[in-house]
């Protein structure tokens, strides 16, 4: 049991600082985040890696909010059933949000946690920011 | 029985001493709190956070009452006559419209309109830091604005002092509900809630279906009156011909003749039809041009006539696409997560923060402290 450690198991991972990636409104009110690489992360993670993460998130949100045949069909069906269908069916957006949560968890485990970073799912911050918590740089091995 | 000694836990000491904080956390596990219980806006929640309403929902019962009473009178007094003389589909259509209207109304009232959760303290601090260092703010103090480009058009974002963040475009702060609402249209007292991004389609279907219902009842009532008068009976004759077993009751009943209810319906429909049809027309225009009531009233996009850049940056430049995007687009999720559980440390800091900032909450926390002390006493005796 004592061999495996995650960031939660460590007594009090000391938060060094937090970086907030703001929304990019250049194409309207759709959910998009700025891909500019923040200077605080320069020493921790590869720029390309970071941009890829943000871009994938942007693509997933674009997929959720896409106006196409499927979303129109869902909307019309909902209207015809006096919107009661939303009480029993999961919307397309919610399905994509689950995908996003899984992706964020995945990225955290594979790339960011080993580097002492933690990405918070934007939905927990009201889709306003991507919050990246930077933990104090101490190697995991020395925690035992 | 309670022989062990214990100290009253001072809520202010919670954040300071970690040992007492640990004890407190153990006790808090018994009753995990949901996020709606610590929601900072002026909303009311029912069914354990499933239903959300504005604080003042005073006119919603009136709206419901008017609709139910008018339809009730219609079904009771007009339908029997019209089924007999016209077709059985009249009450069927009426019932379908009535159900649609009530469902849309309840969905509009009880749905989260698109409330933006307030910025966390870390976020707010980060934004403050950026304002101080960035060039967009002058040496003058607030109002703070940030200019951004949306579809090659300059749009100003305002800073919300209550929610401590720059409001996204098309978001406005509702003072009645004390929340920032996305794609804020207006606060509707008839519906008892704000109308925003998430419930605009319900609101629109409510007013459209209500227009149809009111017009339908109006039409049926006119038909009823016309058919009755065509049958040759005058009102007075109809009263005189009804059975008169008890003269006094008969006189009373003659005043409350079913026909008079029809007249009541006529009056209600006549007065409401103009406003409802007008509202439907207005909102149809808004939907077709992808505007909100807020933007239309403020004239956000039409103030500079003749200038090419002052068009609406959110429009898709096609009426059909605008309508589809607004009404049939994907349903965005609720951002405030009403039914999620508060993590224990947040619950504590929420409790202690409210203790420090708002004295009236002290009584609530004292009751909590008493419970905790009792629990501690009980655990000592075990």
Short mmCIF file of C-alpha atoms in Angstrom, two decimals:
data_model
loop_
_atom_site.label_atom_id
_atom_site.label_comp_id
_atom_site.label_asym_id
_atom_site.label_seq_id
_atom_site.Cartn_x
_atom_site.Cartn_y
_atom_site.Cartn_z
CA UNK A 1 0.00 0.00 0.00
CA UNK A 2 2.76 2.40 0.93
CA UNK A 3 4.52 1.92 -2.38
CA UNK A 4 1.88 3.63 -4.53
CA UNK A 5 1.49 7.34 -4.17
CA UNK A 6 -0.75 9.73 -6.03
CA UNK A 7 -0.79 13.44 -5.52
CA UNK A 8 -3.77 13.08 -3.20
CA UNK A 9 -1.99 10.56 -0.96
CA UNK A 10 0.91 12.86 -0.26
CA UNK A 11 0.15 14.59 2.98
CA UNK A 12 -0.09 18.18 1.84
CA UNK A 13 1.17 18.78 -1.70
CA UNK A 14 2.26 22.35 -1.49
CA UNK A 15 0.68 24.52 -4.11
CA UNK A 16 3.24 26.84 -5.55
CA UNK A 17 0.91 28.83 -7.80
CA UNK A 18 -2.01 28.57 -10.17
CA UNK A 19 -2.18 29.51 -13.81
CA UNK A 20 -5.46 30.35 -15.49
CA UNK A 21 -6.01 29.88 -19.20
CA UNK A 22 -8.74 32.30 -20.21
CA UNK A 23 -11.42 31.93 -22.82
CA UNK A 24 -10.85 32.97 -26.41
CA UNK A 25 -13.89 34.87 -27.71
CA UNK A 26 -12.54 35.76 -31.13
CA UNK A 27 -15.03 33.50 -32.89
CA UNK A 28 -18.03 34.36 -30.77
CA UNK A 29 -19.50 32.84 -27.66
CA UNK A 30 -18.52 29.25 -28.42
CA UNK A 31 -16.33 27.56 -25.83
CA UNK A 32 -12.70 27.98 -26.82
CA UNK A 33 -9.60 28.51 -24.72
CA UNK A 34 -6.52 30.53 -25.55
CA UNK A 35 -3.64 28.41 -26.75
CA UNK A 36 -0.98 30.89 -25.69
CA UNK A 37 1.67 29.11 -23.64
CA UNK A 38 1.94 30.70 -20.16
CA UNK A 39 5.43 31.62 -19.04
CA UNK A 40 5.06 29.94 -15.63
CA UNK A 41 4.90 26.53 -17.25
CA UNK A 42 8.02 26.96 -19.36
CA UNK A 43 10.21 25.04 -16.98
CA UNK A 44 7.68 22.28 -16.37
CA UNK A 45 6.15 21.10 -19.59
CA UNK A 46 6.82 21.04 -23.30
CA UNK A 47 5.11 23.85 -25.23
CA UNK A 48 3.93 21.58 -27.98
CA UNK A 49 2.49 19.09 -25.54
CA UNK A 50 0.56 21.82 -23.78
CA UNK A 51 -0.78 23.32 -26.99
CA UNK A 52 -1.90 19.89 -28.12
CA UNK A 53 -3.84 19.40 -24.90
CA UNK A 54 -5.58 22.76 -25.19
CA UNK A 55 -6.32 22.25 -28.88
CA UNK A 56 -7.85 18.84 -28.23
CA UNK A 57 -10.02 20.34 -25.51
CA UNK A 58 -11.10 23.10 -27.89
CA UNK A 59 -11.96 20.52 -30.54
CA UNK A 60 -14.01 18.51 -28.05
CA UNK A 61 -15.98 21.57 -26.98
CA UNK A 62 -16.54 22.49 -30.62
CA UNK A 63 -17.93 19.01 -31.16
CA UNK A 64 -20.29 19.47 -28.22
CA UNK A 65 -21.60 22.78 -29.50
CA UNK A 66 -21.68 21.90 -33.18
CA UNK A 67 -24.78 23.02 -35.04
CA UNK A 68 -25.60 20.18 -37.32
CA UNK A 69 -28.27 17.72 -38.29
CA UNK A 70 -27.94 15.70 -35.12
CA UNK A 71 -28.33 18.64 -32.75
CA UNK A 72 -31.25 20.03 -34.72
CA UNK A 73 -32.94 16.64 -34.61
CA UNK A 74 -32.43 16.48 -30.85
CA UNK A 75 -33.81 20.01 -30.48
CA UNK A 76 -36.90 19.35 -32.59
CA UNK A 77 -37.62 16.06 -30.86
CA UNK A 78 -37.35 17.78 -27.51
CA UNK A 79 -39.72 20.53 -28.62
CA UNK A 80 -42.31 18.02 -29.83
CA UNK A 81 -42.28 16.16 -26.54
CA UNK A 82 -42.73 19.47 -24.64
CA UNK A 83 -39.12 19.18 -23.43
CA UNK A 84 -39.91 16.23 -21.21
CA UNK A 85 -37.37 14.17 -23.11
CA UNK A 86 -34.52 16.01 -21.37
CA UNK A 87 -35.64 14.47 -18.11
CA UNK A 88 -34.88 10.94 -19.29
CA UNK A 89 -32.28 11.29 -22.02
CA UNK A 90 -28.73 12.51 -21.75
CA UNK A 91 -28.03 15.35 -24.15
CA UNK A 92 -25.26 15.26 -26.73
CA UNK A 93 -23.42 18.00 -24.84
CA UNK A 94 -23.44 15.97 -21.63
CA UNK A 95 -22.04 12.96 -23.45
CA UNK A 96 -19.16 15.05 -24.78
CA UNK A 97 -18.57 16.54 -21.33
CA UNK A 98 -18.03 13.03 -20.01
CA UNK A 99 -15.53 12.44 -22.79
CA UNK A 100 -13.76 15.66 -21.83
CA UNK A 101 -13.62 14.68 -18.17
CA UNK A 102 -12.06 11.38 -19.13
CA UNK A 103 -9.54 13.11 -21.40
CA UNK A 104 -8.52 15.57 -18.69
CA UNK A 105 -8.05 12.75 -16.18
CA UNK A 106 -6.02 10.84 -18.75
CA UNK A 107 -3.76 13.80 -19.51
CA UNK A 108 -3.28 14.47 -15.84
CA UNK A 109 -2.21 10.92 -15.15
CA UNK A 110 0.08 10.54 -18.13
CA UNK A 111 1.67 13.91 -18.64
CA UNK A 112 0.94 16.55 -16.04
CA UNK A 113 0.99 14.77 -12.69
CA UNK A 114 4.53 13.38 -13.20
CA UNK A 115 5.63 16.98 -13.77
CA UNK A 116 3.92 18.29 -10.65
CA UNK A 117 0.99 19.92 -12.44
CA UNK A 118 -2.75 19.38 -12.23
CA UNK A 119 -5.34 20.46 -14.78
CA UNK A 120 -8.81 21.15 -13.38
CA UNK A 121 -11.70 20.24 -15.67
CA UNK A 122 -13.07 23.60 -16.95
CA UNK A 123 -16.65 22.58 -16.14
CA UNK A 124 -15.78 22.83 -12.45
CA UNK A 125 -14.92 26.48 -13.02
CA UNK A 126 -18.05 27.22 -15.04
CA UNK A 127 -16.26 26.84 -18.40
CA UNK A 128 -14.55 30.15 -17.74
CA UNK A 129 -10.94 29.10 -17.29
CA UNK A 130 -8.66 26.10 -17.38
CA UNK A 131 -7.01 26.14 -13.98
CA UNK A 132 -3.55 24.59 -13.84
CA UNK A 133 -2.20 24.06 -10.35
CA UNK A 134 1.57 24.07 -10.08
CA UNK A 135 2.88 22.05 -7.16
CA UNK A 136 6.17 22.63 -5.50
CA UNK A 137 8.89 20.85 -7.35
CA UNK A 138 10.01 17.95 -5.20
CA UNK A 139 10.63 14.49 -6.61
CA UNK A 140 8.00 11.89 -5.69
CA UNK A 141 10.66 9.40 -4.64
CA UNK A 142 11.79 11.51 -1.70
CA UNK A 143 8.27 11.60 -0.20
CA UNK A 144 8.77 8.19 1.41
CA UNK B 1 -22.91 9.82 31.60
CA UNK B 2 -21.06 12.68 29.97
CA UNK B 3 -18.03 12.73 32.18
CA UNK B 4 -15.43 13.63 29.64
CA UNK B 5 -14.30 17.16 29.33
CA UNK B 6 -14.57 18.94 26.09
CA UNK B 7 -14.07 22.43 24.86
CA UNK B 8 -16.46 24.38 22.71
CA UNK B 9 -14.85 24.57 19.30
CA UNK B 10 -14.34 28.16 18.26
CA UNK B 11 -15.17 28.45 14.54
CA UNK B 12 -12.49 31.06 14.02
CA UNK B 13 -9.85 28.68 15.27
CA UNK B 14 -10.80 26.13 12.65
CA UNK B 15 -8.68 27.54 9.87
CA UNK B 16 -5.78 28.19 12.21
CA UNK B 17 -5.21 24.93 14.09
CA UNK B 18 -5.00 21.79 11.97
CA UNK B 19 -5.72 19.36 14.84
CA UNK B 20 -9.14 20.80 15.63
CA UNK B 21 -9.75 21.04 11.90
CA UNK B 22 -9.21 17.31 11.60
CA UNK B 23 -11.76 16.58 14.32
CA UNK B 24 -14.19 18.88 12.62
CA UNK B 25 -13.69 17.11 9.29
CA UNK B 26 -14.47 13.76 10.85
CA UNK B 27 -17.76 15.07 12.16
CA UNK B 28 -18.65 16.80 8.89
CA UNK B 29 -18.54 13.48 7.06
CA UNK B 30 -21.86 12.56 8.65
CA UNK B 31 -23.74 15.27 6.79
CA UNK B 32 -22.19 16.10 3.43
CA UNK B 33 -23.63 19.31 2.10
CA UNK B 34 -24.66 19.93 -1.44
CA UNK B 35 -23.45 22.94 -3.37
CA UNK B 36 -26.87 24.53 -3.64
CA UNK B 37 -26.93 25.03 0.12
CA UNK B 38 -24.01 27.45 -0.08
CA UNK B 39 -25.03 29.10 -3.33
CA UNK B 40 -24.22 32.84 -3.11
CA UNK B 41 -26.99 34.16 -5.39
CA UNK B 42 -30.51 35.09 -4.38
CA UNK B 43 -32.17 31.95 -5.67
CA UNK B 44 -34.40 29.44 -3.97
CA UNK B 45 -33.96 25.71 -4.39
CA UNK B 46 -36.46 22.91 -4.05
CA UNK B 47 -36.36 19.13 -4.24
CA UNK B 48 -32.80 19.01 -2.92
CA UNK B 49 -31.44 21.31 -5.62
CA UNK B 50 -33.32 19.93 -8.61
CA UNK B 51 -35.58 22.94 -8.99
CA UNK B 52 -34.30 26.52 -9.04
CA UNK B 53 -36.39 29.67 -8.76
CA UNK B 54 -35.71 33.35 -8.30
CA UNK B 55 -36.19 34.79 -4.84
CA UNK B 56 -39.34 36.68 -5.72
CA UNK B 57 -41.58 34.36 -7.68
CA UNK B 58 -44.68 36.28 -6.71
CA UNK B 59 -46.41 36.49 -10.06
CA UNK B 60 -45.82 32.90 -11.19
CA UNK B 61 -48.82 31.57 -9.23
CA UNK B 62 -50.92 34.30 -10.85
CA UNK B 63 -49.77 33.29 -14.32
CA UNK B 64 -50.49 29.64 -13.61
CA UNK B 65 -53.78 30.51 -11.98
CA UNK B 66 -54.98 32.60 -14.90
CA UNK B 67 -54.09 29.89 -17.40
CA UNK B 68 -55.67 27.08 -15.37
CA UNK B 69 -58.83 29.03 -14.55
CA UNK B 70 -59.40 30.20 -18.12
CA UNK B 71 -58.84 26.71 -19.51
CA UNK B 72 -60.97 25.19 -16.80
CA UNK B 73 -63.85 27.48 -17.65
CA UNK B 74 -63.33 26.73 -21.32
CA UNK B 75 -63.50 22.98 -20.83
CA UNK B 76 -66.43 23.18 -18.45
CA UNK B 77 -68.70 25.60 -20.24
CA UNK B 78 -67.73 25.97 -23.87
CA UNK B 79 -66.60 22.50 -24.81
CA UNK B 80 -69.88 20.68 -24.16
CA UNK B 81 -71.72 23.12 -26.41
CA UNK B 82 -69.08 23.13 -29.13
CA UNK B 83 -68.64 19.34 -29.13
CA UNK B 84 -72.36 19.09 -29.67
CA UNK B 85 -72.49 21.63 -32.45
CA UNK B 86 -69.10 21.38 -34.11
CA UNK B 87 -66.52 18.68 -33.58
CA UNK B 88 -65.02 16.57 -30.83
CA UNK B 89 -61.51 17.76 -31.73
CA UNK B 90 -62.03 21.08 -30.01
CA UNK B 91 -61.36 19.89 -26.47
CA UNK B 92 -58.57 17.64 -27.81
CA UNK B 93 -56.71 20.55 -29.39
CA UNK B 94 -57.40 22.64 -26.32
CA UNK B 95 -56.00 19.95 -24.04
CA UNK B 96 -52.84 19.51 -26.12
CA UNK B 97 -52.19 23.26 -26.16
CA UNK B 98 -52.90 23.54 -22.44
CA UNK B 99 -50.45 20.76 -21.58
CA UNK B 100 -47.78 22.30 -23.81
CA UNK B 101 -48.24 25.73 -22.25
CA UNK B 102 -48.03 24.46 -18.68
CA UNK B 103 -44.99 22.27 -19.37
CA UNK B 104 -43.13 25.11 -21.11
CA UNK B 105 -43.98 27.50 -18.32
CA UNK B 106 -42.76 25.15 -15.62
CA UNK B 107 -39.60 24.34 -17.56
CA UNK B 108 -38.87 28.06 -17.98
CA UNK B 109 -39.45 28.76 -14.32
CA UNK B 110 -37.59 25.83 -12.85
CA UNK B 111 -34.57 25.67 -15.15
CA UNK B 112 -31.25 27.28 -14.42
CA UNK B 113 -31.16 30.12 -17.01
CA UNK B 114 -27.40 29.87 -17.52
CA UNK B 115 -26.04 31.17 -14.25
CA UNK B 116 -22.29 31.62 -14.18
CA UNK B 117 -20.67 30.52 -10.96
CA UNK B 118 -18.69 33.22 -9.22
CA UNK B 119 -14.94 33.31 -9.60
CA UNK B 120 -12.92 31.39 -7.04
CA UNK B 121 -10.65 33.52 -4.84
CA UNK B 122 -7.55 32.37 -6.77
CA UNK B 123 -9.12 33.30 -10.08
CA UNK B 124 -10.20 36.70 -8.80
CA UNK B 125 -6.69 37.38 -7.52
CA UNK B 126 -5.21 36.39 -10.87
CA UNK B 127 -7.55 38.74 -12.74
CA UNK B 128 -6.71 41.61 -10.37
CA UNK B 129 -3.04 41.01 -11.01
CA UNK B 130 -3.61 41.13 -14.75
CA UNK B 131 -5.58 44.35 -14.55
CA UNK B 132 -2.81 46.08 -12.65
CA UNK B 133 -0.11 45.08 -15.07
CA UNK B 134 -1.93 45.17 -18.41
CA UNK B 135 -2.08 48.30 -20.54
CA UNK B 136 -5.83 48.34 -21.03
CA UNK B 137 -6.50 49.97 -17.69
CA UNK B 138 -5.50 53.57 -17.22
CA UNK B 139 -4.41 55.16 -13.97
CA UNK B 140 -8.06 55.96 -13.35
CA UNK B 141 -9.97 53.60 -11.05
CA UNK B 142 -12.82 51.32 -12.25
CA UNK B 143 -15.20 50.77 -14.19
CA UNK B 144 -12.97 48.10 -15.57
CA UNK B 145 -13.44 47.03 -19.14
CA UNK B 146 -11.55 44.81 -21.48
CA UNK B 147 -11.80 45.12 -25.23
CA UNK B 148 -11.73 42.04 -27.38
CA UNK B 149 -12.32 41.22 -31.00
CA UNK B 150 -15.26 39.05 -31.90
CA UNK B 151 -15.54 38.25 -35.59
CA UNK B 152 -13.39 41.29 -36.36
CA UNK B 153 -15.59 43.56 -34.30
CA UNK B 154 -14.57 45.33 -31.09
CA UNK B 155 -16.66 44.32 -28.09
CA UNK B 156 -16.20 45.62 -24.56
CA UNK B 157 -16.30 43.17 -21.70
CA UNK B 158 -17.26 44.61 -18.35
CA UNK B 159 -15.89 43.55 -15.01
CA UNK B 160 -18.50 42.27 -12.59
CA UNK B 161 -17.71 43.39 -9.04
CA UNK B 162 -20.07 40.89 -7.46
CA UNK B 163 -18.87 37.83 -9.32
CA UNK B 164 -15.28 39.10 -9.52
CA UNK B 165 -14.65 38.30 -13.16
CA UNK B 166 -14.89 39.80 -16.60
CA UNK B 167 -18.31 38.98 -17.93
CA UNK B 168 -18.24 36.87 -21.08
CA UNK B 169 -19.90 38.50 -24.10
CA UNK B 170 -23.71 38.64 -23.94
CA UNK B 171 -23.64 37.97 -20.22
CA UNK B 172 -25.34 40.33 -17.84
CA UNK B 173 -25.74 40.52 -14.11
CA UNK B 174 -29.30 40.25 -12.88
CA UNK B 175 -29.72 42.39 -9.77
CA UNK B 176 -32.89 40.58 -8.72
CA UNK B 177 -31.23 37.18 -8.67
CA UNK B 178 -27.72 38.51 -7.93
CA UNK B 179 -26.17 36.27 -10.58
CA UNK B 180 -24.39 36.72 -13.87
CA UNK B 181 -26.51 34.98 -16.50
CA UNK B 182 -25.19 33.91 -19.90
CA UNK B 183 -26.93 35.33 -22.95
CA UNK B 184 -29.12 37.32 -20.58
CA UNK B 185 -32.44 38.22 -22.14
CA UNK B 186 -34.49 39.68 -19.29
CA UNK B 187 -35.84 38.84 -15.87
CA UNK B 188 -39.45 37.82 -16.35
CA UNK B 189 -41.67 38.30 -13.27
CA UNK B 190 -44.53 36.34 -14.86
CA UNK B 191 -42.31 33.34 -15.06
CA UNK B 192 -40.50 34.03 -11.82
CA UNK B 193 -37.00 33.54 -13.24
CA UNK B 194 -34.41 35.08 -15.51
CA UNK B 195 -34.55 34.17 -19.18
CA UNK B 196 -31.10 33.31 -20.44
CA UNK B 197 -29.17 30.91 -22.60
CA UNK B 198 -30.53 27.69 -21.13
CA UNK B 199 -34.20 28.47 -20.87
CA UNK B 200 -34.79 30.88 -23.76
CA UNK B 201 -36.17 28.12 -25.95
CA UNK B 202 -38.63 27.09 -23.22
CA UNK B 203 -39.69 30.70 -22.78
CA UNK B 204 -40.19 31.13 -26.51
CA UNK B 205 -42.23 27.96 -26.82
CA UNK B 206 -44.26 29.10 -23.80
CA UNK B 207 -45.24 32.44 -25.35
CA UNK B 208 -45.87 30.93 -28.79
CA UNK B 209 -48.05 28.16 -27.43
CA UNK B 210 -49.80 30.62 -25.14
CA UNK B 211 -50.57 32.81 -28.17
CA UNK B 212 -52.08 29.80 -29.91
CA UNK B 213 -54.02 28.80 -26.81
CA UNK B 214 -55.38 32.29 -26.19
CA UNK B 215 -56.32 32.72 -29.86
CA UNK B 216 -57.92 29.29 -29.90
CA UNK B 217 -60.01 29.94 -26.78
CA UNK B 218 -60.92 33.39 -28.09
CA UNK B 219 -62.05 31.90 -31.38
CA UNK B 220 -64.05 29.16 -29.68
CA UNK B 221 -65.73 31.64 -27.35
CA UNK B 222 -66.72 33.90 -30.24
CA UNK B 223 -68.06 30.86 -32.09
CA UNK B 224 -70.01 29.79 -29.02
CA UNK B 225 -71.60 33.21 -28.60
CA UNK B 226 -72.38 33.45 -32.30
CA UNK B 227 -73.95 30.00 -32.45
CA UNK B 228 -76.03 30.66 -29.37
CA UNK B 229 -77.40 33.93 -30.67
CA UNK B 230 -78.01 32.33 -34.06
CA UNK B 231 -80.10 29.66 -32.40
CA UNK B 232 -82.55 32.43 -31.77
CA UNK B 233 -82.48 32.42 -28.00
CA UNK B 234 -81.72 35.64 -26.33
CA UNK B 235 -79.89 35.60 -23.02
CA UNK B 236 -82.99 36.55 -21.10
CA UNK B 237 -85.09 33.82 -22.72
CA UNK B 238 -82.41 31.21 -21.99
CA UNK B 239 -82.49 32.14 -18.31
CA UNK B 240 -86.25 32.11 -18.16
CA UNK B 241 -86.46 28.68 -19.69
CA UNK B 242 -84.21 26.98 -17.14
CA UNK B 243 -86.02 24.97 -14.46
CA UNK B 244 -87.08 27.06 -11.45
CA UNK B 245 -87.41 24.73 -8.49
CA UNK B 246 -86.20 27.19 -5.95
CA UNK B 247 -86.98 30.77 -6.93
CA UNK B 248 -84.21 32.36 -4.89
CA UNK B 249 -81.60 29.92 -6.09
CA UNK B 250 -82.93 30.32 -9.58
CA UNK B 251 -82.42 34.08 -9.46
CA UNK B 252 -78.90 33.57 -8.15
CA UNK B 253 -78.13 30.90 -10.67
CA UNK B 254 -79.45 33.03 -13.45
CA UNK B 255 -76.74 35.52 -12.68
CA UNK B 256 -74.13 32.77 -12.67
CA UNK B 257 -75.34 31.35 -15.90
CA UNK B 258 -72.81 29.32 -17.82
CA UNK B 259 -73.01 31.97 -20.44
CA UNK B 260 -71.56 34.56 -18.10
CA UNK B 261 -68.49 32.39 -17.63
CA UNK B 262 -68.05 32.45 -21.35
CA UNK B 263 -68.12 36.22 -21.18
CA UNK B 264 -65.47 36.13 -18.45
CA UNK B 265 -63.25 34.05 -20.71
CA UNK B 266 -63.84 36.47 -23.54
CA UNK B 267 -62.69 39.40 -21.44
CA UNK B 268 -59.56 37.62 -20.18
CA UNK B 269 -58.60 36.47 -23.66
CA UNK B 270 -59.28 39.81 -25.26
CA UNK B 271 -57.00 41.68 -22.89
CA UNK B 272 -54.22 39.15 -22.83
CA UNK B 273 -54.17 38.37 -26.52
CA UNK B 274 -52.76 41.74 -27.54
CA UNK B 275 -49.85 41.67 -25.14
CA UNK B 276 -49.06 38.00 -25.77
CA UNK B 277 -49.21 38.31 -29.54
CA UNK B 278 -47.09 41.42 -29.37
CA UNK B 279 -44.52 39.69 -27.18
CA UNK B 280 -44.44 36.66 -29.49
CA UNK B 281 -43.89 38.88 -32.50
CA UNK B 282 -41.10 40.75 -30.74
CA UNK B 283 -39.32 37.61 -29.68
CA UNK B 284 -39.68 36.08 -33.13
CA UNK B 285 -37.86 39.12 -34.47
CA UNK B 286 -35.17 38.70 -31.80
CA UNK B 287 -34.71 35.02 -32.59
CA UNK B 288 -34.49 35.68 -36.33
CA UNK B 289 -31.78 38.30 -35.85
CA UNK B 290 -29.98 36.50 -32.99
CA UNK B 291 -30.43 39.34 -30.52
CA UNK B 292 -31.39 39.44 -26.89
CA UNK B 293 -33.96 41.78 -25.32
CA UNK B 294 -31.12 43.30 -23.33
CA UNK B 295 -29.11 44.11 -26.47
CA UNK B 296 -32.14 45.37 -28.32
CA UNK B 297 -33.16 47.73 -25.53
CA UNK B 298 -29.65 49.05 -25.06
CA UNK B 299 -29.18 49.37 -28.82
CA UNK B 300 -25.78 47.69 -28.58
CA UNK B 301 -25.50 47.01 -32.27
CA UNK B 302 -27.46 49.79 -33.86
CA UNK B 303 -26.10 52.88 -32.14
CA UNK B 304 -23.77 53.82 -34.95
CA UNK B 305 -25.92 53.79 -38.03
CA UNK B 306 -24.07 53.76 -41.30
CA UNK B 307 -20.84 52.44 -39.81
CA UNK B 308 -20.04 49.06 -41.29
CA UNK B 309 -18.56 47.62 -38.13
CA UNK B 310 -21.57 48.03 -35.92
CA UNK B 311 -23.49 44.95 -36.99
CA UNK B 312 -24.37 42.17 -34.62
CA UNK B 313 -21.24 40.00 -34.41
CA UNK B 314 -23.17 36.93 -33.31
CA UNK B 315 -25.58 36.69 -36.20
CA UNK B 316 -25.19 33.95 -38.78
CA UNK B 317 -26.60 36.30 -41.43
CA UNK B 318 -29.39 33.88 -42.24
CA UNK B 319 -32.78 33.90 -40.57
CA UNK B 320 -33.10 30.12 -40.68
CA UNK B 321 -29.67 29.52 -39.15
CA UNK B 322 -30.32 32.10 -36.45
CA UNK B 323 -33.61 30.44 -35.53
CA UNK B 324 -32.14 26.97 -35.54
CA UNK B 325 -29.11 28.02 -33.52
CA UNK B 326 -31.18 29.75 -30.86
CA UNK B 327 -34.04 27.30 -30.57
CA UNK B 328 -32.76 23.93 -31.72
CA UNK B 329 -29.10 24.20 -30.85
CA UNK B 330 -27.42 21.83 -28.40
CA UNK B 331 -28.67 22.18 -24.86
CA UNK B 332 -25.83 23.63 -22.77
CA UNK B 333 -25.27 22.08 -19.34
CA UNK B 334 -25.87 23.82 -16.04
CA UNK B 335 -22.63 25.37 -14.84
CA UNK B 336 -23.50 25.68 -11.20
CA UNK B 337 -23.71 21.96 -10.30
CA UNK B 338 -26.41 22.38 -7.71
CA UNK B 339 -26.52 18.82 -6.51
CA UNK B 340 -22.82 18.16 -6.29
CA UNK B 341 -21.36 17.58 -2.86
CA UNK B 342 -19.08 20.11 -1.28
CA UNK B 343 -15.59 18.78 -0.59
CA UNK B 344 -15.04 18.78 3.19
CA UNK B 345 -12.38 21.50 3.24
CA UNK B 346 -14.50 23.78 1.08
CA UNK B 347 -17.52 23.20 3.31
CA UNK B 348 -15.46 24.22 6.29
CA UNK B 349 -14.04 27.32 4.67
CA UNK B 350 -17.51 28.25 3.45
CA UNK B 351 -18.81 27.92 6.99
CA UNK B 352 -15.99 29.89 8.54
CA UNK B 353 -16.00 32.49 5.77
CA UNK B 354 -19.70 33.09 6.20
CA UNK B 355 -19.14 33.26 9.95
CA UNK B 356 -16.62 36.02 9.56
CA UNK B 357 -18.32 38.03 6.85
CA UNK B 358 -21.97 37.84 7.82
CA UNK B 359 -22.79 38.00 11.54
CA UNK B 360 -26.38 36.70 11.09
CA UNK B 361 -24.94 33.32 10.20
CA UNK B 362 -23.34 33.02 13.61
CA UNK B 363 -26.51 31.52 15.07
CA UNK B 364 -26.51 28.75 12.47
CA UNK B 365 -22.91 27.86 13.18
CA UNK B 366 -23.50 27.88 16.92
CA UNK B 367 -26.17 25.24 16.50
CA UNK B 368 -23.65 23.21 14.50
CA UNK B 369 -21.11 23.62 17.25
CA UNK B 370 -23.59 22.30 19.77
CA UNK B 371 -24.23 19.23 17.67
CA UNK B 372 -20.51 18.65 17.33
CA UNK B 373 -19.98 19.01 21.04
CA UNK B 374 -22.73 16.51 21.74
CA UNK B 375 -21.22 14.10 19.25
CA UNK B 376 -17.82 14.52 20.82
CA UNK B 377 -19.35 13.88 24.24
CA UNK B 378 -21.06 10.74 23.00
CA UNK B 379 -17.88 9.47 21.38
CA UNK B 380 -16.08 10.00 24.68
CA UNK B 381 -18.52 7.80 26.54
CA UNK B 382 -18.27 5.00 23.97
#
